[in-house]
PDB file of C-alpha atoms in Angstrom:
ATOM      1  CA  MET Q   7       9.818   3.913  18.808  1.00  0.00           C
ATOM      2  CA  PHE Q   8       7.037   1.404  19.573  1.00  0.00           C
ATOM      3  CA  ALA Q   9       4.104   3.606  18.533  1.00  0.00           C
ATOM      4  CA  GLU Q  10       5.677   4.682  15.267  1.00  0.00           C
ATOM      5  CA  ASN Q  11       6.091   1.069  14.131  1.00  0.00           C
ATOM      6  CA  ILE Q  12       2.486   0.018  14.815  1.00  0.00           C
ATOM      7  CA  ALA Q  13      -0.134   0.613  12.119  1.00  0.00           C
ATOM      8  CA  ILE Q  14      -2.664  -2.170  12.780  1.00  0.00           C
ATOM      9  CA  GLY Q  15      -5.544  -0.803  14.855  1.00  0.00           C
ATOM     10  CA  ARG Q  16      -5.057   2.828  13.837  1.00  0.00           C
ATOM     11  CA  TYR Q  17      -7.625   4.878  11.984  1.00  0.00           C
ATOM     12  CA  ILE Q  18      -6.481   7.671   9.691  1.00  0.00           C
ATOM     13  CA  GLU Q  19      -9.218  10.022   8.565  1.00  0.00           C
ATOM     14  CA  LYS Q  20      -9.058  10.777   4.844  1.00  0.00           C
ATOM     15  CA  LYS Q  21     -11.382  11.497   1.962  1.00  0.00           C
ATOM     16  CA  SER Q  22     -10.995   8.455  -0.255  1.00  0.00           C
ATOM     17  CA  ILE Q  23     -12.990   5.758  -1.969  1.00  0.00           C
ATOM     18  CA  MET Q  24     -12.055   3.167   0.648  1.00  0.00           C
ATOM     19  CA  HIS Q  25     -13.102   5.472   3.492  1.00  0.00           C
ATOM     20  CA  SER Q  26     -16.480   6.134   1.877  1.00  0.00           C
ATOM     21  CA  LEU Q  27     -17.361   2.453   1.352  1.00  0.00           C
ATOM     22  CA  ASP Q  28     -19.947   0.801   3.559  1.00  0.00           C
ATOM     23  CA  PRO Q  29     -18.030  -0.698   6.523  1.00  0.00           C
ATOM     24  CA  ARG Q  30     -20.045  -3.913   6.187  1.00  0.00           C
ATOM     25  CA  ALA Q  31     -18.891  -4.347   2.588  1.00  0.00           C
ATOM     26  CA  LYS Q  32     -15.278  -3.744   3.591  1.00  0.00           C
ATOM     27  CA  LEU Q  33     -15.486  -6.084   6.565  1.00  0.00           C
ATOM     28  CA  ILE Q  34     -16.993  -9.007   4.650  1.00  0.00           C
ATOM     29  CA  GLY Q  35     -14.955  -8.445   1.502  1.00  0.00           C
ATOM     30  CA  LEU Q  36     -11.575  -7.987   3.141  1.00  0.00           C
ATOM     31  CA  PHE Q  37     -12.178 -10.777   5.669  1.00  0.00           C
ATOM     32  CA  PHE Q  38     -12.923 -13.357   3.024  1.00  0.00           C
ATOM     33  CA  LEU Q  39     -10.241 -11.950   0.764  1.00  0.00           C
ATOM     34  CA  ALA Q  40      -7.704 -12.438   3.558  1.00  0.00           C
ATOM     35  CA  GLY Q  41      -8.995 -15.996   3.835  1.00  0.00           C
ATOM     36  CA  PHE Q  42      -8.499 -16.493   0.100  1.00  0.00           C
ATOM     37  CA  ALA Q  43      -4.946 -15.220   0.570  1.00  0.00           C
ATOM     38  CA  PHE Q  44      -4.193 -18.384   2.554  1.00  0.00           C
ATOM     39  CA  THR Q  45      -5.220 -20.491  -0.462  1.00  0.00           C
ATOM     40  CA  ILE Q  46      -2.434 -19.030  -2.604  1.00  0.00           C
ATOM     41  CA  ASN Q  47      -0.465 -21.879  -4.157  1.00  0.00           C
ATOM     42  CA  SER Q  48       1.090 -20.365  -7.284  1.00  0.00           C
ATOM     43  CA  PHE Q  49       2.912 -17.219  -8.284  1.00  0.00           C
ATOM     44  CA  TYR Q  50       0.003 -16.362 -10.596  1.00  0.00           C
ATOM     45  CA  ASP Q  51      -2.153 -15.996  -7.467  1.00  0.00           C
ATOM     46  CA  VAL Q  52       0.595 -13.893  -5.892  1.00  0.00           C
ATOM     47  CA  ALA Q  53       0.637 -11.533  -8.878  1.00  0.00           C
ATOM     48  CA  LEU Q  54      -3.162 -11.251  -8.877  1.00  0.00           C
ATOM     49  CA  MET Q  55      -3.360 -10.567  -5.145  1.00  0.00           C
ATOM     50  CA  SER Q  56      -0.464  -8.107  -5.329  1.00  0.00           C
ATOM     51  CA  PHE Q  57      -2.231  -6.073  -7.989  1.00  0.00           C
ATOM     52  CA  TYR Q  58      -5.567  -6.055  -6.155  1.00  0.00           C
ATOM     53  CA  THR Q  59      -4.025  -5.240  -2.769  1.00  0.00           C
ATOM     54  CA  LEU Q  60      -1.949  -2.415  -4.262  1.00  0.00           C
ATOM     55  CA  VAL Q  61      -5.085  -0.942  -5.858  1.00  0.00           C
ATOM     56  CA  LEU Q  62      -6.882  -0.979  -2.489  1.00  0.00           C
ATOM     57  CA  MET Q  63      -3.902   0.660  -0.785  1.00  0.00           C
ATOM     58  CA  ILE Q  64      -3.768   3.404  -3.417  1.00  0.00           C
ATOM     59  CA  LEU Q  65      -7.538   3.995  -3.223  1.00  0.00           C
ATOM     60  CA  SER Q  66      -7.272   4.433   0.557  1.00  0.00           C
ATOM     61  CA  ARG Q  67      -4.864   7.397   0.114  1.00  0.00           C
ATOM     62  CA  VAL Q  68      -3.273   6.551   3.457  1.00  0.00           C
ATOM     63  CA  GLY Q  69       0.253   6.262   2.140  1.00  0.00           C
ATOM     64  CA  LEU Q  70       2.458   3.276   1.490  1.00  0.00           C
ATOM     65  CA  ARG Q  71       4.715   4.249   4.393  1.00  0.00           C
ATOM     66  CA  MET Q  72       1.950   3.499   6.899  1.00  0.00           C
ATOM     67  CA  TYR Q  73       1.370   0.079   5.353  1.00  0.00           C
ATOM     68  CA  GLY Q  74       5.096  -0.531   5.571  1.00  0.00           C
ATOM     69  CA  LYS Q  75       4.832  -0.038   9.339  1.00  0.00           C
ATOM     70  CA  SER Q  76       2.310  -2.880   9.460  1.00  0.00           C
ATOM     71  CA  ILE Q  77       4.869  -5.227   7.944  1.00  0.00           C
ATOM     72  CA  LYS Q  78       7.634  -3.847  10.159  1.00  0.00           C
ATOM     73  CA  SER Q  79       5.641  -4.643  13.295  1.00  0.00           C
ATOM     74  CA  MET Q  80       5.011  -8.243  12.152  1.00  0.00           C
ATOM     75  CA  TRP Q  81       8.378  -9.058  10.565  1.00  0.00           C
ATOM     76  CA  MET Q  82       9.344 -11.623  13.222  1.00  0.00           C
ATOM     77  CA  LEU Q  83       6.204 -13.677  12.551  1.00  0.00           C
ATOM     78  CA  ILE Q  84       6.818 -13.563   8.799  1.00  0.00           C
ATOM     79  CA  LEU Q  85      10.484 -14.508   9.240  1.00  0.00           C
ATOM     80  CA  PHE Q  86       9.593 -17.408  11.538  1.00  0.00           C
ATOM     81  CA  ALA Q  87       7.067 -18.778   9.032  1.00  0.00           C
ATOM     82  CA  PHE Q  88       9.595 -18.412   6.223  1.00  0.00           C
ATOM     83  CA  VAL Q  89      12.324 -20.302   8.119  1.00  0.00           C
ATOM     84  CA  VAL Q  90       9.982 -23.109   9.191  1.00  0.00           C
ATOM     85  CA  GLN Q  91       8.843 -23.719   5.624  1.00  0.00           C
ATOM     86  CA  LEU Q  92      12.330 -23.287   4.177  1.00  0.00           C
ATOM     87  CA  PHE Q  93      13.779 -26.450   5.699  1.00  0.00           C
ATOM     88  CA  ASN Q  94      11.622 -28.874   3.767  1.00  0.00           C
ATOM     89  CA  TYR Q  95      13.684 -31.828   2.596  1.00  0.00           C
ATOM     90  CA  GLU Q  96      11.386 -32.689  -0.305  1.00  0.00           C
ATOM     91  CA  GLY Q  97      12.493 -31.732  -3.803  1.00  0.00           C
ATOM     92  CA  ASN Q  98      15.869 -31.054  -5.368  1.00  0.00           C
ATOM     93  CA  VAL Q  99      18.652 -29.828  -3.086  1.00  0.00           C
ATOM     94  CA  ILE Q 100      19.950 -26.398  -4.141  1.00  0.00           C
ATOM     95  CA  TYR Q 101      22.148 -25.725  -1.079  1.00  0.00           C
ATOM     96  CA  GLN Q 102      23.485 -27.898   1.717  1.00  0.00           C
ATOM     97  CA  LEU Q 103      25.580 -27.161   4.798  1.00  0.00           C
ATOM     98  CA  TRP Q 104      26.217 -30.209   6.985  1.00  0.00           C
ATOM     99  CA  PHE Q 105      22.779 -31.546   7.901  1.00  0.00           C
ATOM    100  CA  ILE Q 106      20.958 -28.391   6.722  1.00  0.00           C
ATOM    101  CA  LYS Q 107      19.381 -28.738   3.298  1.00  0.00           C
ATOM    102  CA  ILE Q 108      17.518 -26.151   1.251  1.00  0.00           C
ATOM    103  CA  THR Q 109      15.434 -27.580  -1.571  1.00  0.00           C
ATOM    104  CA  ASP Q 110      13.528 -25.939  -4.386  1.00  0.00           C
ATOM    105  CA  THR Q 111      10.245 -27.176  -2.901  1.00  0.00           C
ATOM    106  CA  GLY Q 112      11.100 -25.750   0.510  1.00  0.00           C
ATOM    107  CA  LEU Q 113      12.092 -22.408  -0.980  1.00  0.00           C
ATOM    108  CA  SER Q 114       8.877 -22.243  -3.016  1.00  0.00           C
ATOM    109  CA  ASN Q 115       6.722 -23.118   0.014  1.00  0.00           C
ATOM    110  CA  ALA Q 116       8.550 -20.552   2.153  1.00  0.00           C
ATOM    111  CA  ALA Q 117       7.939 -17.834  -0.439  1.00  0.00           C
ATOM    112  CA  ILE Q 118       4.246 -18.700  -0.755  1.00  0.00           C
ATOM    113  CA  ILE Q 119       3.613 -18.752   3.026  1.00  0.00           C
ATOM    114  CA  THR Q 120       5.406 -15.398   3.297  1.00  0.00           C
ATOM    115  CA  PHE Q 121       3.135 -13.894   0.663  1.00  0.00           C
ATOM    116  CA  ARG Q 122       0.071 -15.333   2.416  1.00  0.00           C
ATOM    117  CA  LEU Q 123       0.944 -13.613   5.679  1.00  0.00           C
ATOM    118  CA  PHE Q 124       1.894 -10.429   3.843  1.00  0.00           C
ATOM    119  CA  PHE Q 125      -1.487 -10.151   2.108  1.00  0.00           C
ATOM    120  CA  ALA Q 126      -3.414 -10.998   5.284  1.00  0.00           C
ATOM    121  CA  ILE Q 127      -1.596  -8.225   7.176  1.00  0.00           C
ATOM    122  CA  MET Q 128      -2.034  -5.709   4.365  1.00  0.00           C
ATOM    123  CA  LEU Q 129      -5.759  -6.369   3.973  1.00  0.00           C
ATOM    124  CA  SER Q 130      -6.279  -6.125   7.733  1.00  0.00           C
ATOM    125  CA  SER Q 131      -4.432  -2.808   7.715  1.00  0.00           C
ATOM    126  CA  VAL Q 132      -6.605  -1.502   4.873  1.00  0.00           C
ATOM    127  CA  LEU Q 133      -9.692  -2.272   6.964  1.00  0.00           C
ATOM    128  CA  THR Q 134      -8.511  -0.710  10.228  1.00  0.00           C
ATOM    129  CA  LEU Q 135      -6.815   2.317   8.660  1.00  0.00           C
ATOM    130  CA  THR Q 136      -9.941   3.302   6.675  1.00  0.00           C
ATOM    131  CA  THR Q 137     -12.660   2.442   9.213  1.00  0.00           C
ATOM    132  CA  SER Q 138     -13.181   4.103  12.567  1.00  0.00           C
ATOM    133  CA  PRO Q 139     -13.522   1.815  15.629  1.00  0.00           C
ATOM    134  CA  THR Q 140     -17.178   2.777  16.140  1.00  0.00           C
ATOM    135  CA  LEU Q 141     -18.154   2.045  12.546  1.00  0.00           C
ATOM    136  CA  LEU Q 142     -16.154  -1.178  12.614  1.00  0.00           C
ATOM    137  CA  ALA Q 143     -17.996  -2.345  15.743  1.00  0.00           C
ATOM    138  CA  ASN Q 144     -21.391  -1.522  14.228  1.00  0.00           C
ATOM    139  CA  ALA Q 145     -20.480  -3.239  10.951  1.00  0.00           C
ATOM    140  CA  MET Q 146     -19.266  -6.351  12.776  1.00  0.00           C
ATOM    141  CA  GLU Q 147     -22.503  -6.469  14.758  1.00  0.00           C
ATOM    142  CA  ASP Q 148     -24.653  -6.223  11.603  1.00  0.00           C
ATOM    143  CA  VAL Q 149     -22.642  -8.892   9.793  1.00  0.00           C
ATOM    144  CA  LEU Q 150     -22.945 -11.301  12.723  1.00  0.00           C
ATOM    145  CA  ILE Q 151     -26.699 -10.718  12.838  1.00  0.00           C
ATOM    146  CA  TRP Q 152     -26.888 -11.472   9.096  1.00  0.00           C
ATOM    147  CA  PHE Q 153     -25.349 -14.845   9.874  1.00  0.00           C
ATOM    148  CA  ARG Q 154     -28.074 -15.576  12.449  1.00  0.00           C
ATOM    149  CA  VAL Q 155     -25.997 -14.817  15.528  1.00  0.00           C
ATOM    150  CA  LYS Q 156     -27.978 -13.727  18.581  1.00  0.00           C
ATOM    151  CA  ARG Q 157     -28.075  -9.938  18.686  1.00  0.00           C
ATOM    152  CA  SER Q 158     -26.893  -9.576  22.275  1.00  0.00           C
ATOM    153  CA  PHE Q 159     -23.912 -11.856  21.666  1.00  0.00           C
ATOM    154  CA  ALA Q 160     -23.137 -10.138  18.342  1.00  0.00           C
ATOM    155  CA  HIS Q 161     -23.078  -6.737  20.032  1.00  0.00           C
ATOM    156  CA  GLU Q 162     -20.841  -7.863  22.895  1.00  0.00           C
ATOM    157  CA  LEU Q 163     -18.436  -9.760  20.627  1.00  0.00           C
ATOM    158  CA  SER Q 164     -18.089  -6.882  18.170  1.00  0.00           C
ATOM    159  CA  MET Q 165     -17.517  -4.396  20.998  1.00  0.00           C
ATOM    160  CA  VAL Q 166     -14.830  -6.547  22.662  1.00  0.00           C
ATOM    161  CA  MET Q 167     -12.979  -7.233  19.399  1.00  0.00           C
ATOM    162  CA  THR Q 168     -13.061  -3.578  18.371  1.00  0.00           C
ATOM    163  CA  ILE Q 169     -11.764  -2.416  21.760  1.00  0.00           C
ATOM    164  CA  ALA Q 170      -8.964  -4.995  21.550  1.00  0.00           C
ATOM    165  CA  ILE Q 171      -7.955  -3.778  18.076  1.00  0.00           C
ATOM    166  CA  ARG Q 172      -8.145  -0.146  19.164  1.00  0.00           C
ATOM    167  CA  PHE Q 173      -5.931  -0.816  22.179  1.00  0.00           C
ATOM    168  CA  ILE Q 174      -3.023  -2.041  20.018  1.00  0.00           C
ATOM    169  CA  PRO Q 175      -1.676   1.456  19.153  1.00  0.00           C
ATOM    170  CA  VAL Q 176      -2.621   2.730  22.622  1.00  0.00           C
ATOM    171  CA  MET Q 177      -0.546   0.069  24.342  1.00  0.00           C
ATOM    172  CA  ALA Q 178       2.272   0.664  21.869  1.00  0.00           C
ATOM    173  CA  SER Q 179       2.343   4.324  22.919  1.00  0.00           C
ATOM    174  CA  GLU Q 180       2.265   3.254  26.548  1.00  0.00           C
ATOM    175  CA  ALA Q 181       5.180   0.859  25.982  1.00  0.00           C
ATOM    176  CA  GLU Q 182       7.174   3.679  24.401  1.00  0.00           C
ATOM    177  CA  ARG Q 183       6.479   5.939  27.386  1.00  0.00           C
ATOM    178  CA  ILE Q 184       7.565   3.206  29.834  1.00  0.00           C
ATOM    179  CA  PHE Q 185      10.690   2.504  27.770  1.00  0.00           C
ATOM    180  CA  LYS Q 186      11.752   6.164  27.900  1.00  0.00           C
ATOM    181  CA  ALA Q 187      10.992   6.354  31.626  1.00  0.00           C
ATOM    182  CA  GLN Q 188      13.107   3.284  32.353  1.00  0.00           C
ATOM    183  CA  MET Q 189      15.941   4.640  30.214  1.00  0.00           C
ATOM    184  CA  SER Q 190      15.895   7.884  32.219  1.00  0.00           C
ATOM    185  CA  ARG Q 191      16.248   5.783  35.376  1.00  0.00           C
ATOM    186  CA  GLY Q 192      19.388   4.132  34.028  1.00  0.00           C
ATOM    187  CA  ALA Q 193      17.955   0.878  32.681  1.00  0.00           C
ATOM    188  CA  ASN Q 194      20.275  -0.836  30.210  1.00  0.00           C
ATOM    189  CA  PHE Q 195      18.421  -2.312  27.237  1.00  0.00           C
ATOM    190  CA  ASP Q 196      21.539  -2.686  25.068  1.00  0.00           C
ATOM    191  CA  SER Q 197      23.144  -5.408  27.153  1.00  0.00           C
ATOM    192  CA  ARG Q 198      24.581  -8.258  25.097  1.00  0.00           C
ATOM    193  CA  LYS Q 199      23.943 -10.766  27.873  1.00  0.00           C
ATOM    194  CA  ILE Q 200      20.675 -12.694  27.789  1.00  0.00           C
ATOM    195  CA  SER Q 201      20.108 -12.027  31.494  1.00  0.00           C
ATOM    196  CA  GLY Q 202      20.479  -8.292  30.910  1.00  0.00           C
ATOM    197  CA  ARG Q 203      18.010  -8.341  28.033  1.00  0.00           C
ATOM    198  CA  LEU Q 204      15.503 -10.299  30.114  1.00  0.00           C
ATOM    199  CA  LYS Q 205      15.768  -7.779  32.942  1.00  0.00           C
ATOM    200  CA  GLY Q 206      15.146  -4.969  30.485  1.00  0.00           C
ATOM    201  CA  LEU Q 207      12.166  -6.820  29.032  1.00  0.00           C
ATOM    202  CA  VAL Q 208      10.664  -7.384  32.488  1.00  0.00           C
ATOM    203  CA  ALA Q 209      11.137  -3.692  33.259  1.00  0.00           C
ATOM    204  CA  ILE Q 210       8.785  -2.920  30.355  1.00  0.00           C
ATOM    205  CA  ILE Q 211       6.293  -5.808  30.489  1.00  0.00           C
ATOM    206  CA  VAL Q 212       5.363  -5.541  34.184  1.00  0.00           C
ATOM    207  CA  PRO Q 213       4.473  -1.811  34.133  1.00  0.00           C
ATOM    208  CA  LEU Q 214       2.734  -2.358  30.788  1.00  0.00           C
ATOM    209  CA  LEU Q 215       0.480  -5.051  32.260  1.00  0.00           C
ATOM    210  CA  VAL Q 216      -0.329  -2.831  35.227  1.00  0.00           C
ATOM    211  CA  SER Q 217      -1.158   0.040  32.870  1.00  0.00           C
ATOM    212  CA  ALA Q 218      -3.370  -2.232  30.728  1.00  0.00           C
ATOM    213  CA  LEU Q 219      -5.348  -3.356  33.784  1.00  0.00           C
ATOM    214  CA  ARG Q 220      -5.718   0.237  34.937  1.00  0.00           C
ATOM    215  CA  ARG Q 221      -6.954   1.353  31.516  1.00  0.00           C
ATOM    216  CA  ALA Q 222      -9.431  -1.533  31.401  1.00  0.00           C
ATOM    217  CA  ASP Q 223     -10.769  -0.533  34.809  1.00  0.00           C
ATOM    218  CA  ASP Q 224     -11.073   3.116  33.753  1.00  0.00           C
ATOM    219  CA  LEU Q 225     -12.894   2.055  30.585  1.00  0.00           C
ATOM    220  CA  SER Q 226     -15.399  -0.048  32.520  1.00  0.00           C
ATOM    221  CA  VAL Q 227     -16.068   2.820  34.950  1.00  0.00           C
ATOM    222  CA  ALA Q 228     -16.556   5.239  32.049  1.00  0.00           C
ATOM    223  CA  MET Q 229     -19.025   2.860  30.354  1.00  0.00           C
ATOM    224  CA  GLU Q 230     -21.014   2.460  33.572  1.00  0.00           C
ATOM    225  CA  ALA Q 231     -21.020   6.237  34.109  1.00  0.00           C
ATOM    226  CA  ARG Q 232     -22.584   6.597  30.646  1.00  0.00           C
ATOM    227  CA  CYS Q 233     -25.278   4.052  31.598  1.00  0.00           C
ATOM    228  CA  TYR Q 234     -24.076   1.433  29.151  1.00  0.00           C
ATOM    229  CA  ASN Q 235     -26.346  -1.592  29.370  1.00  0.00           C
ATOM    230  CA  GLY Q 236     -25.495  -3.696  26.361  1.00  0.00           C
ATOM    231  CA  TRP Q 237     -27.462  -3.604  23.133  1.00  0.00           C
ATOM    232  CA  GLU Q 238     -30.889  -3.048  24.724  1.00  0.00           C
ATOM    233  CA  GLY Q 239     -32.369   0.322  23.873  1.00  0.00           C
ATOM    234  CA  ARG Q 240     -29.323   1.493  21.926  1.00  0.00           C
ATOM    235  CA  THR Q 241     -29.663   3.473  18.714  1.00  0.00           C
ATOM    236  CA  ARG Q 242     -27.057   4.674  16.222  1.00  0.00           C
ATOM    237  CA  TYR Q 243     -26.121   8.175  15.333  1.00  0.00           C
ATOM    238  CA  LYS Q 244     -25.170   7.120  11.803  1.00  0.00           C
ATOM    239  CA  GLU Q 245     -27.017   4.430   9.859  1.00  0.00           C
ATOM    240  CA  PHE Q 246     -25.303   2.477   7.104  1.00  0.00           C
ATOM    241  CA  ASN Q 247     -26.397   2.853   3.513  1.00  0.00           C
ATOM    242  CA  TRP Q 248     -25.351   0.212   0.975  1.00  0.00           C
ATOM    243  CA  ARG Q 249     -24.663   1.942  -2.347  1.00  0.00           C
ATOM    244  CA  PHE Q 250     -23.722   0.994  -5.876  1.00  0.00           C
ATOM    245  CA  ARG Q 251     -19.987   1.431  -5.237  1.00  0.00           C
ATOM    246  CA  ASP Q 252     -20.204  -1.113  -2.412  1.00  0.00           C
ATOM    247  CA  THR Q 253     -21.757  -3.615  -4.806  1.00  0.00           C
ATOM    248  CA  ILE Q 254     -18.960  -3.006  -7.318  1.00  0.00           C
ATOM    249  CA  PHE Q 255     -16.358  -3.604  -4.621  1.00  0.00           C
ATOM    250  CA  PHE Q 256     -18.084  -6.804  -3.543  1.00  0.00           C
ATOM    251  CA  ILE Q 257     -18.315  -8.078  -7.124  1.00  0.00           C
ATOM    252  CA  SER Q 258     -14.601  -7.411  -7.640  1.00  0.00           C
ATOM    253  CA  PHE Q 259     -13.816  -9.370  -4.491  1.00  0.00           C
ATOM    254  CA  ILE Q 260     -15.950 -12.330  -5.637  1.00  0.00           C
ATOM    255  CA  PHE Q 261     -14.351 -12.266  -9.078  1.00  0.00           C
ATOM    256  CA  LEU Q 262     -10.856 -12.280  -7.574  1.00  0.00           C
ATOM    257  CA  GLY Q 263     -11.677 -15.134  -5.208  1.00  0.00           C
ATOM    258  CA  ILE Q 264     -13.163 -17.267  -7.994  1.00  0.00           C
ATOM    259  CA  SER Q 265     -10.158 -16.539 -10.215  1.00  0.00           C
ATOM    260  CA  MET Q 266      -7.756 -17.702  -7.505  1.00  0.00           C
ATOM    261  CA  ILE Q 267      -9.681 -20.914  -6.931  1.00  0.00           C
ATOM    262  CA  LEU Q 268     -10.384 -21.935 -10.528  1.00  0.00           C
ATOM    263  CA  ILE Q 269      -7.234 -20.796 -12.331  1.00  0.00           C
TER     264      ILE Q 269
END
């Protein structure tokens, strides 16, 4: 149940244009494009970003169902942002119930903030679903070095962030296993009382934290057993090669960003 609804952090191996792009081009392009998504302030920008994001999703050949899982796992955050922006008392009132007012300005702002989060989640999913954790870590390290970040810090930061992203689906699978184990022991997660729901939540969170600490300890032992000593003396099995298709992708990203800012 938990693992099936988590798509962020997963890598699906396919033969597609998005998979074959240089990870550095994808990382820079999609990162800044997600940043541009938070500058959306009109429905023209929404239409432009929708078209571009849909093209990237189709080129990845991962399947729209997997991207739908990304939204499904983040729906509470999107709903919360929508509700917060909805109750804006500026503008013309279109619906009122007692002290609750919904205005046209509030509805427009709520829709725009929802689209901003939607595009940020989709673009992040495109990156993680089409790039393996190892390549993503190496790409992040190279990009940080390009921006004059100390190499040792760039390596450690990229490794930590990549491990954190990779652990999202792993911990989701672990939560599902714990949930089934607690159900077999007679735990009641369908209680309508708040106290019952809290007890069920604690029955999952506590073992999950213990499992996370155990996995972190196992990972550190495995890295020490393989003589991991940071970035010093490390080489790569696969070197990156920036090609013409990566330049085309980057130009398309720049063109889209400029169009959103100027138009």
